Coordinates of C-alpha atoms and ligand atoms in Angstrom, one line a residue:
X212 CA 139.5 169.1 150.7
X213 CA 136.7 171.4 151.5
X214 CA 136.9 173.2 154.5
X215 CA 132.8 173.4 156.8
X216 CA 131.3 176.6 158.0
X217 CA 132.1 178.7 155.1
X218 CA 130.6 181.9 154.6
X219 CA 130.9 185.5 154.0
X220 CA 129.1 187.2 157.2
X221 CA 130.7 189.9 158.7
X222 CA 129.4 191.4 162.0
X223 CA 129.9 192.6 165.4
X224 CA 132.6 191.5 167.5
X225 CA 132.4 189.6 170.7
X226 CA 135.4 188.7 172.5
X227 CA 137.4 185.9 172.0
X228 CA 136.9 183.6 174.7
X229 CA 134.1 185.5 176.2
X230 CA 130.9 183.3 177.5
X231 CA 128.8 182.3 175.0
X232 CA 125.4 183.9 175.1
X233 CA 122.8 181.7 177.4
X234 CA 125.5 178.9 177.9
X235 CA 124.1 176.5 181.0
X236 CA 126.0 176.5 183.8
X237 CA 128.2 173.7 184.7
X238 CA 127.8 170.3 186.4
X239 CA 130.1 168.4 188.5
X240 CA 132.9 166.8 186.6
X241 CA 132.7 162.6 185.4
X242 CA 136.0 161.8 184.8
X243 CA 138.0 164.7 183.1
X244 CA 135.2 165.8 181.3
X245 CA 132.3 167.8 182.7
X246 CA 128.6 167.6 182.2
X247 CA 126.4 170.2 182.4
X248 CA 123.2 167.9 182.2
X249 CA 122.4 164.3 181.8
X250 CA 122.6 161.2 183.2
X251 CA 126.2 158.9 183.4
X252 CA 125.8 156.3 180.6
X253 CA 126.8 153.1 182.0
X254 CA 128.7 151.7 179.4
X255 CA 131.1 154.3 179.0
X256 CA 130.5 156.7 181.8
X257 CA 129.8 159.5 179.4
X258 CA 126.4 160.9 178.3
X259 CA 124.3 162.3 175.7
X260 CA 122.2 164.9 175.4
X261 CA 119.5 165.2 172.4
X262 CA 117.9 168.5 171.2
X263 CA 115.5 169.1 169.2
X264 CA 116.1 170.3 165.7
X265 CA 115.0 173.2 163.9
X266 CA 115.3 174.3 160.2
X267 CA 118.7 176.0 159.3
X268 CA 120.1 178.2 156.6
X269 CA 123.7 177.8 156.4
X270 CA 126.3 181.0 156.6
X271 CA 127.3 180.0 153.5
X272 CA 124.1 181.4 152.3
X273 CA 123.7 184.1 153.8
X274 CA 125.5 187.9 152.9
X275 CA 124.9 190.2 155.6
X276 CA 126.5 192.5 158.1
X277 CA 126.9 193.9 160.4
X278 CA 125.5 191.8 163.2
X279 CA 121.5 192.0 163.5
X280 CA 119.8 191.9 166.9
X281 CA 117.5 189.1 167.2
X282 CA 114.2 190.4 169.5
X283 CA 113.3 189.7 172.4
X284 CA 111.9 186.5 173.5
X285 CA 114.4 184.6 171.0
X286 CA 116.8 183.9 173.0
X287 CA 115.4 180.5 174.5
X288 CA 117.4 178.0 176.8
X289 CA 117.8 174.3 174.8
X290 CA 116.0 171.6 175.4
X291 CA 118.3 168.8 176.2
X292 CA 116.9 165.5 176.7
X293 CA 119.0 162.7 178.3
X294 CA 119.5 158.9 176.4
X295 CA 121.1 156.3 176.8
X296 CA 124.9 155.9 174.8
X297 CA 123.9 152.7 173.4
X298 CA 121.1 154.1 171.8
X299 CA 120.8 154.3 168.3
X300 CA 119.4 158.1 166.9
X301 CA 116.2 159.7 167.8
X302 CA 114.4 161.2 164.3
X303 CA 114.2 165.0 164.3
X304 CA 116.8 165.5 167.4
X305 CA 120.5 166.0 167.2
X306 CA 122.7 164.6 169.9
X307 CA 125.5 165.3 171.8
X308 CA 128.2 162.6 172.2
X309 CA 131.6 161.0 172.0
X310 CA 133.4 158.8 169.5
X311 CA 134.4 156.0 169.7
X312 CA 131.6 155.1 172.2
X313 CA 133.0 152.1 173.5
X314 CA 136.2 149.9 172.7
X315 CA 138.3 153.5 171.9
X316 CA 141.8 151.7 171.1
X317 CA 143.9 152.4 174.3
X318 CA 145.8 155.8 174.7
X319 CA 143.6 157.4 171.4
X320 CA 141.6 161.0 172.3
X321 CA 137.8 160.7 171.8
X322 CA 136.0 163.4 169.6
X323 CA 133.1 165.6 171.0
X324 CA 130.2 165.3 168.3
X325 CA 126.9 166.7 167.2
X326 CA 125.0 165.0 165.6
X327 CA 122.0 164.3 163.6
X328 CA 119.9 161.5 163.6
X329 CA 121.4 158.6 161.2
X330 CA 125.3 159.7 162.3
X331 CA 125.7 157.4 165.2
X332 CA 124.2 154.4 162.8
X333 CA 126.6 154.7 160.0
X334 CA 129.4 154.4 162.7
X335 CA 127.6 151.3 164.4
X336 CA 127.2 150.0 161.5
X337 CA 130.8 150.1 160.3
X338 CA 132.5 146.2 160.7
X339 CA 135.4 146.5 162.6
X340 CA 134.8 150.4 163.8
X341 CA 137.1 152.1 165.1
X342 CA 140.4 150.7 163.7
X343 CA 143.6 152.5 165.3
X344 CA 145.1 155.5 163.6
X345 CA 148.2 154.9 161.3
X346 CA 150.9 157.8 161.9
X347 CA 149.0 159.0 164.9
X348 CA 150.3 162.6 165.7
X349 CA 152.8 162.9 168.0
X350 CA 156.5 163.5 168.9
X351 CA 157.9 161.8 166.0
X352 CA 155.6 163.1 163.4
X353 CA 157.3 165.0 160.9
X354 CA 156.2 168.5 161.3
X355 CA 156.4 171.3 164.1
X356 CA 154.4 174.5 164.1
X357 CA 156.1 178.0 163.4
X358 CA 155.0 181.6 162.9
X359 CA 154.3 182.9 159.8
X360 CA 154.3 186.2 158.6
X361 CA 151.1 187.7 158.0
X362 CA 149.1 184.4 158.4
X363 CA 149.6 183.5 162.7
X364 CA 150.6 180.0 162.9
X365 CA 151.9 177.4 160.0
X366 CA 152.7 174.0 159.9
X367 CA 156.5 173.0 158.4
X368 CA 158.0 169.6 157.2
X369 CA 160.9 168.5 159.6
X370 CA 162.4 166.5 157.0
X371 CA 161.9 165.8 153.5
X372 CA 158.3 164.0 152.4
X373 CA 157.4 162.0 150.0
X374 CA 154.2 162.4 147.5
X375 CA 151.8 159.9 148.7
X376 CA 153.2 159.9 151.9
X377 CA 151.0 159.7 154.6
X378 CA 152.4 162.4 157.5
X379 CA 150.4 162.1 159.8
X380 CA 146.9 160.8 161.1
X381 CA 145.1 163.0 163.8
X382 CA 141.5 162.5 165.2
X383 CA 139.2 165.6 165.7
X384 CA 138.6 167.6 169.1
X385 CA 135.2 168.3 167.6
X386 CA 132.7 167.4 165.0
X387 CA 129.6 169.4 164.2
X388 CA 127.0 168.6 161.7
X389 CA 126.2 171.4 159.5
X390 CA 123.3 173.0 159.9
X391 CA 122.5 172.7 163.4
X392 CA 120.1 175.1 164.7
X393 CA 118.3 173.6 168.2
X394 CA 115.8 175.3 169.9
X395 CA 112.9 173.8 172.4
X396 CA 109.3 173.0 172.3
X397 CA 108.9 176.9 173.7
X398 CA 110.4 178.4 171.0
X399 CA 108.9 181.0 169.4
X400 CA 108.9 181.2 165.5
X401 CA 111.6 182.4 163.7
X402 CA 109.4 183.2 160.4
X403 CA 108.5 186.3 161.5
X404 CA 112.2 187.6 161.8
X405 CA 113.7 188.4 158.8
X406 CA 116.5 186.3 156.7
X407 CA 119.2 187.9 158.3
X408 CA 117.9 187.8 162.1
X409 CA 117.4 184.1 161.3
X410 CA 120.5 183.9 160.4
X411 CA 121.9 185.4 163.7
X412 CA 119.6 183.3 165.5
X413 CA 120.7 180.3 164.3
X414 CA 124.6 181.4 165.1
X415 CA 123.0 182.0 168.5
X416 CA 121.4 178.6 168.8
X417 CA 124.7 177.1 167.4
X418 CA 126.8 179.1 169.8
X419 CA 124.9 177.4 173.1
X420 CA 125.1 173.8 171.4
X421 CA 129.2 174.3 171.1
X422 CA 128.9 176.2 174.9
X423 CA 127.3 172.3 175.7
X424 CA 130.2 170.8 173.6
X425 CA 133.3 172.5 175.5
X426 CA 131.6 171.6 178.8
X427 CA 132.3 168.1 177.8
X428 CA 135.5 168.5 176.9
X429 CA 138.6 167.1 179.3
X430 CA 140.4 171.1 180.2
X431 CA 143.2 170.6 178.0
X432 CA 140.9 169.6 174.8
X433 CA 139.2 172.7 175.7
X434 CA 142.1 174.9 175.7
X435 CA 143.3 173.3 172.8
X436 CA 140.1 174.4 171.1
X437 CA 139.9 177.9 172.6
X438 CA 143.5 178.3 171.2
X439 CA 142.6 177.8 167.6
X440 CA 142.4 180.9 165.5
X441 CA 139.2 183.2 165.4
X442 CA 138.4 184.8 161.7
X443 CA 134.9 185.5 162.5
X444 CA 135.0 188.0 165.1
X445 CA 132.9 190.5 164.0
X446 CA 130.2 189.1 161.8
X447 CA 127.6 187.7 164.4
X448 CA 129.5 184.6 165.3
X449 CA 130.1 184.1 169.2
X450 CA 133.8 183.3 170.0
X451 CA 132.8 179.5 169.5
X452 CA 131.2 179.2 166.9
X453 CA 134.0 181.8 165.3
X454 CA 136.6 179.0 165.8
X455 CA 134.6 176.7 164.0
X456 CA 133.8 178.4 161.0
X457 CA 137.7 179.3 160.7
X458 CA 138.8 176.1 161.2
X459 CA 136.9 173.3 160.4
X460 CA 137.4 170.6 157.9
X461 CA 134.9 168.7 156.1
X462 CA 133.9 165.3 157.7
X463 CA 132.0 163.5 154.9
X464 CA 129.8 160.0 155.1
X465 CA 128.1 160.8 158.3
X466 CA 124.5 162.3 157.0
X467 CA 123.4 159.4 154.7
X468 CA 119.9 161.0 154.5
X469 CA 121.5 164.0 152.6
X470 CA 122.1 164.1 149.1
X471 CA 126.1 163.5 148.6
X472 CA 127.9 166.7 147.6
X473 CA 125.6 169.4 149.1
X474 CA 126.4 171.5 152.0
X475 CA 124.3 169.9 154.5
X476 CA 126.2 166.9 154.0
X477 CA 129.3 167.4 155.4
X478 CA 129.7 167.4 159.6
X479 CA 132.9 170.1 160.3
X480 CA 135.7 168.9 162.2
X481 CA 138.5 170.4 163.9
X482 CA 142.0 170.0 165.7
X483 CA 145.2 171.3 166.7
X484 CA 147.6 170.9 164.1
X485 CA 145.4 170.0 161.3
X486 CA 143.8 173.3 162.1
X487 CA 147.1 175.1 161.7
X488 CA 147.6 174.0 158.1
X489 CA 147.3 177.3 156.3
X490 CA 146.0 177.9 152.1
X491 CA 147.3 178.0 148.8
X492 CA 145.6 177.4 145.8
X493 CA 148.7 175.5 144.9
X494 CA 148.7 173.4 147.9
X495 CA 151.3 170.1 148.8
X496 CA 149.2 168.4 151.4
X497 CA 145.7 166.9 150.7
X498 CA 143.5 165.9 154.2
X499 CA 141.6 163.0 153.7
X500 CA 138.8 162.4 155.7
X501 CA 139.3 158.2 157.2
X502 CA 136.0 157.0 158.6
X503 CA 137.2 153.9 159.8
X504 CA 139.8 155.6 162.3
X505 CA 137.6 158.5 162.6
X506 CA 140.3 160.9 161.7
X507 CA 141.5 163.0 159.1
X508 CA 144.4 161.7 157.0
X509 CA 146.9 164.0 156.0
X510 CA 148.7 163.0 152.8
X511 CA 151.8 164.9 150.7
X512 CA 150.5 165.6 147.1
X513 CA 154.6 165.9 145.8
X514 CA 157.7 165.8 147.3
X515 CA 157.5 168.3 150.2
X516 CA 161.5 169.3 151.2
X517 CA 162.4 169.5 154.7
X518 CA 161.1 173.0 156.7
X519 CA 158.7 173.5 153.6
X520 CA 155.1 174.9 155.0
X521 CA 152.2 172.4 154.7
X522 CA 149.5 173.8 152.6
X523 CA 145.7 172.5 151.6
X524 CA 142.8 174.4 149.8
X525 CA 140.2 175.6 151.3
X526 CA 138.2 176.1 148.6
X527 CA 137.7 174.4 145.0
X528 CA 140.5 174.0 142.5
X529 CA 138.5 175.8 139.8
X530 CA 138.1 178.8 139.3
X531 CA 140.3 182.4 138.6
X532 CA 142.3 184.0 140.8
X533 CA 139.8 186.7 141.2
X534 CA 136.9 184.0 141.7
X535 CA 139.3 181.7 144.4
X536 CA 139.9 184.9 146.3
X537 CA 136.0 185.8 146.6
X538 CA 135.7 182.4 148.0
X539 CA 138.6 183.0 150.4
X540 CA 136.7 186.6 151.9
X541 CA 135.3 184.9 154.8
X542 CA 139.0 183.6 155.8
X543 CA 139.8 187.5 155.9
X544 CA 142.9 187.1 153.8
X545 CA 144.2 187.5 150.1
X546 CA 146.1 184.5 148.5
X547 CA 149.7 185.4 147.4
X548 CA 150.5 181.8 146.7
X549 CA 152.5 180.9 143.2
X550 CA 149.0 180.3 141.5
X551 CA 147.9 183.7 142.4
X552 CA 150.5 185.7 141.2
X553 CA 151.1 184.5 138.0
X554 CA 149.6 186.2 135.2
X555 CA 149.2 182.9 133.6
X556 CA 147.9 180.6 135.7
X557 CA 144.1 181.9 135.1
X558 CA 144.6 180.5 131.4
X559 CA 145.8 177.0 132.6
X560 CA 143.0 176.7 135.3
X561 CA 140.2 177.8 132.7
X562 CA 141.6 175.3 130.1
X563 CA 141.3 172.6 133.0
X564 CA 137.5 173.6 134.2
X565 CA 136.1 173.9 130.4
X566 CA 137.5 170.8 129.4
X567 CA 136.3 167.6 130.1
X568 CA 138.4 164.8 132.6
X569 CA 139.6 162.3 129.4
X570 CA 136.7 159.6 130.0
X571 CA 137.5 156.0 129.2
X572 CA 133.9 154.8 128.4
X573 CA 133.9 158.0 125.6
X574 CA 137.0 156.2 124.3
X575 CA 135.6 153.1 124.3
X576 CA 133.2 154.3 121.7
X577 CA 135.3 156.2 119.8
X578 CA 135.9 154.8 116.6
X579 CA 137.7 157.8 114.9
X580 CA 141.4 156.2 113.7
X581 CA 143.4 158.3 116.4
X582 CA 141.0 158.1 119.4
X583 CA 143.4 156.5 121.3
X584 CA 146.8 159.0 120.4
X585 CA 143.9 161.8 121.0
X586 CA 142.9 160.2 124.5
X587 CA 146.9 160.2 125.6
X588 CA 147.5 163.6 124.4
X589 CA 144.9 165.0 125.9
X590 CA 146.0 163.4 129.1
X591 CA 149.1 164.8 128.6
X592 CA 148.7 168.5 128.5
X593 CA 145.9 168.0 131.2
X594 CA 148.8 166.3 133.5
X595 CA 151.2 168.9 132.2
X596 CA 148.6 171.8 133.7
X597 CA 147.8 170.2 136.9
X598 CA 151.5 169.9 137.6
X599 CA 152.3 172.9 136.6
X600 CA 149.2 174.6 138.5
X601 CA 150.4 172.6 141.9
X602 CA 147.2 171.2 141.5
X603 CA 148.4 167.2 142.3
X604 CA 145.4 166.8 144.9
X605 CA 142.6 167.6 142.7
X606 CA 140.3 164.8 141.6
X607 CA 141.2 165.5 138.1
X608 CA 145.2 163.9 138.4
X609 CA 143.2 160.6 139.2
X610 CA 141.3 160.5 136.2
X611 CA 143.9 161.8 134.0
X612 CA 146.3 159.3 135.1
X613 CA 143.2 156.6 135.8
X614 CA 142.5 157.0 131.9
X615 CA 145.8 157.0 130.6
X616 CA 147.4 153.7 131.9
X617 CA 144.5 152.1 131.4
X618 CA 144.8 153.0 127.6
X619 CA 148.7 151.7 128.0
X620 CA 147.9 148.7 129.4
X621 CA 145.3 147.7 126.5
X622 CA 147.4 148.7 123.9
X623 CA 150.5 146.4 125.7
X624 CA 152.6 149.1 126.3
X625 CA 154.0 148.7 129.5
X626 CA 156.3 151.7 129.5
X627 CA 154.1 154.4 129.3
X628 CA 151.6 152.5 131.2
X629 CA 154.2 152.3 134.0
X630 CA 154.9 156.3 134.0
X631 CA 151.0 156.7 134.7
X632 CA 151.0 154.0 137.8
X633 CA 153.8 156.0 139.2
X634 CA 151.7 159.1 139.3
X635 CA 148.7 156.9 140.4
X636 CA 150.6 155.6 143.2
X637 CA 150.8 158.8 144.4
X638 CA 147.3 159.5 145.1
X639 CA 147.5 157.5 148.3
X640 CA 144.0 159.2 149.6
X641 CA 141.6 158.4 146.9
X642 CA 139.7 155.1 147.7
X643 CA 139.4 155.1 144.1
X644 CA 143.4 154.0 143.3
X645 CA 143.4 150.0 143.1
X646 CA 145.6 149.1 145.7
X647 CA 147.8 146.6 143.7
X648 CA 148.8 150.1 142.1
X649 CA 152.6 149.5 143.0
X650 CA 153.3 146.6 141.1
X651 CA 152.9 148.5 137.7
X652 CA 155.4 151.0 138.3
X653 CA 158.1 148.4 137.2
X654 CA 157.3 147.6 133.4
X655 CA 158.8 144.4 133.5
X656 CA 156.5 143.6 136.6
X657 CA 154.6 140.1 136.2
X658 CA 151.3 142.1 137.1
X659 CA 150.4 143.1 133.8
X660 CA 150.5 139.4 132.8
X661 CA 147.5 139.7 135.4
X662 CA 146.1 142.7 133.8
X663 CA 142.4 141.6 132.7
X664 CA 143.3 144.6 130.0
X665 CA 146.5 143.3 129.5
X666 CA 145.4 139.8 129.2
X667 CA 143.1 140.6 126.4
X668 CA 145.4 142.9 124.9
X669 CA 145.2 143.8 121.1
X670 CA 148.2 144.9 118.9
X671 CA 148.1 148.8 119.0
X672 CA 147.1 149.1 115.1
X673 CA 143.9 147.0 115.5
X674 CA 142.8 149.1 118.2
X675 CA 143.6 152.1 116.9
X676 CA 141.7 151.2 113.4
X677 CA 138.8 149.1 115.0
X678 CA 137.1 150.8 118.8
X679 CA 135.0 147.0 118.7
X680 CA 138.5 145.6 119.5
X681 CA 139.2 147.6 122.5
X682 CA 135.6 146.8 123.8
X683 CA 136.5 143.4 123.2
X684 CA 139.6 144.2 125.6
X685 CA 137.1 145.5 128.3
X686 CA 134.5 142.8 127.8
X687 CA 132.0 145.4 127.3
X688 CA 129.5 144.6 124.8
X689 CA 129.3 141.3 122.8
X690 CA 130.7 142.7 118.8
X691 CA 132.3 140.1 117.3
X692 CA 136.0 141.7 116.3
X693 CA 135.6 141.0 112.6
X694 CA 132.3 141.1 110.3
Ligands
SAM797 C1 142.5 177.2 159.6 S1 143.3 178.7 160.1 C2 145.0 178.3 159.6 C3 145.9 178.4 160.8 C4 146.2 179.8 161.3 N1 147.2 180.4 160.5 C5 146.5 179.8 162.8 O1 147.3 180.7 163.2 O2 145.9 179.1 163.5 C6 142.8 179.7 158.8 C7 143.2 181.2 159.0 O3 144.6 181.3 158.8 C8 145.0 182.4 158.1 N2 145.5 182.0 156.8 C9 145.4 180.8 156.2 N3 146.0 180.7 155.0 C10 146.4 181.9 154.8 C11 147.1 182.5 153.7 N4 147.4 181.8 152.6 N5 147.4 183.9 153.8 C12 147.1 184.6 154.9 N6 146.4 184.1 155.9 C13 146.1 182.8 155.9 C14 143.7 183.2 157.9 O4 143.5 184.1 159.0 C15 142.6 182.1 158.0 O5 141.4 182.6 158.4

């Protein structure tokens, strides 16, 4: 899963745990959380703040260091404007607030959240939001935390895991939407300040919202927060804003006016002991991002054995071992994972990224007399490399595995097919894995009888000699089988 907030700025340091700059000052306490301006909503006793929103250019973006001085008459106090919590989005503003807003299932923490305008809507929009978490963290979960050397803190398996299994669900302390750069009706242009006092300005800006943030938080969220681990202190980040650009996981689905996939798209979230789950490019858990619960899902990509570290990837899948590593600068640490120190894993990755996921609908139209023993072998020695590459929670396994039972099941061989649903089962976090997945790990199962593939099966020669009969078997197209 990607991680938010990457970049590779490095900078001056300020303290860890020292004020950010211009924070506002405190308000009374509501509750066990504080409010350092704004009204009590009367629904849920909390409030919200909204600010205005200015343009941003993400860290990722940007390559400079050390940290550059933004001049005087930058460094502008917030506008914060108060609303009520019922209250839908205000165009152009982001907001401060907390989630679940109302009807939080009894005993479950709230997230602290900034937002833009359209993220509150896709969550009041949601039927049935927010459903309660499954394998909530907590004393029985099956991990504890433990040093590791060279790395601060890990988390281990207490006992053996299963692939698929889902250890443990935890809901974030904080969510920030990328890209959040506030200022006030006051504030003076940032064009002319060059790209990279822009830059700092906006980790400025960013720095005060998160200052608003932890004011909100109940004392021991807060601490938990201000306990996470700092990467960024030197390279213009305040001690905030630090913790979140080490730390923070990508939330997806809450910026539905963003194009899918693109930086900007993601929010960041972050917590206690998903926050502690360190890298490998070879990782054995994969954090899933659960909308409905509002929390990230964290799933075993293979058998994990018992006191075994937890490890996701920060970064993407592809790429060498030289390339992964640039990625990892701004987490201020080399990978020595099993990938990265062998000589041959850059071959196996490159063989994965320059060939293409075996696509059903290219099969479909394949009418060469082997297209389908091509298909399965190709699916083979892609499986083979993922496997091999510890790479079990790329999106790649599911279409591999997607591609190849389906080809079983059309051809009526349920053994084979079987082998694929077993590794499909597996892949317990992509919504894309038909939950009736189970019932085709047993060959002899009745579901294949329900197979709409299956149903329409042809005998393996005529598909193999004629692609019209294996549309036929997907109902695509109207061919009649013989002519
Ligand atoms: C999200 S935190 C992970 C938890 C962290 N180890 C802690 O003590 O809280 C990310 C930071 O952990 C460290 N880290 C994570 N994976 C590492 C690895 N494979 N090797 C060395 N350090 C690592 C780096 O300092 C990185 O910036």
């Amino acid at each position: 899963m990607k991680r938010g907030f990457l970049n590779s700025f490095k900078a001056n340091a300020r303290p860890l745990g020292s004020p950010a700059p211009s924070a506002p000052t405190a308000a009374p306490s509501v509750g066990t959380a504080k409010f350092p301006i704004g009204k009590q909503n009367i629904v849920t006793g909390h409030k919200q703040f909204f600010i205005r929103k200015f343009s941003y250019v993400t860290g990722s973006q940007a390559k400079f260091s050390p940290r550059r001085e933004v001049p005087k008459g930058y460094d502008r106090k917030l506008m914060a404007k108060e609303r009520d919590q019922r209250l839908g989005s205000v165009p152009g503003m982001i907001s401060l607030t907390r989630v679940p807003f109302v009807n939080a299932v009894d005993g479950e923490p709230t997230t602290e959240c900034i937002f833009h305008a359209g993220s509150k809507e896709v969550l009041m929009g949601l039927p049935g939001f927010p459903q309660p978490m499954v394998n909530r963290v907590g004393k029985k979960s099956p991990i504890r935390l433990k040093e590791v050397p060279g790395m601060g803190l890990g988390l281990f398996a207490t006992r053996g895991l299963k692939a698929g299994e889902l250890i443990f669900s935890e809901r974030p302390l904080l969510v920030a939407a990328q890209g959040v750069s506030p200022g006030g009706p006051d504030m003076p242009s940032t064009r002319t300040l060059t790209l990279e006092q822009q830059l700092q300005f906006d980790l400025d800006q960013l720095e005060k919202v998160l200052a608003l943030v932890l004011e909100r938080m109940c004392d021991e969220d807060k601490a938990a927060y201000m306990a996470l681990k700092n990467s960024h202190p030197e390279d213009g980040s305040g001690p905030l804003t630090g913790i979140m650009r080490t730390n923070g996981l990508a939330v997806p689905g809450l910026r539905p006016e963003v194009t899918p996939g693109t930086a900007h798209a993601f929010c960041s979230g972050v917590r206690d002991m998903i926050s502690r789950v360190n890298h490998s490019c070879s990782p054995n858990v994969r954090p899933h991002w659960n909308m409905l619960t509002f929390s990230f899902q964290v799933f075993a990509t293979r058998d994990i054995a018992a006191d075994e570290e937890l490890t996701s990837q920060y970064i993407p899948f592809e790429g060498s071992t030289a390339r992964r590593n640039e990625l990892l600068k701004p987490y201020d640490f080399v990978c020595t994972c099993a990938s990265c120190k062998d000589p041959e894993s850059d071959a196996r990755r490159s063989y994965l990224a320059e060939s293409d996921a075996p696509m059903l609908s290219k099969w479909l139209f394949d009418d060469t007399p082997n297209a389908n023993a091509l298909l399965l072998d190709e699916c083979r020695r892609q499986m083979e490399l993922l496997e091999r590459e510890g790479m079990e929670g790329a999106s790649r396994c599911f279409q591999v595995a997607a591609a190849a039972f389906t080809v079983c099941v059309a051809r009526g061989d349920a053994q084979n097919a079987s082998e694929w649903a077993r590794k499909i089962a597996r892949i317990r976090w992509d919504d894309r894995v038909m939950p009736e997945i189970d019932s085709f790990v047993d060959p002899k199962s009745n579901a294949y009888e329900g197979h709409h593939m299956w149903q329409k099966k042809m005998d393996g020669g005529a598909l193999d000699k004629d692609h019209r009969a294996k549309l036929a078997a997907v109902g695509v197209g109207s061919l009649p089988l013989e002519d």
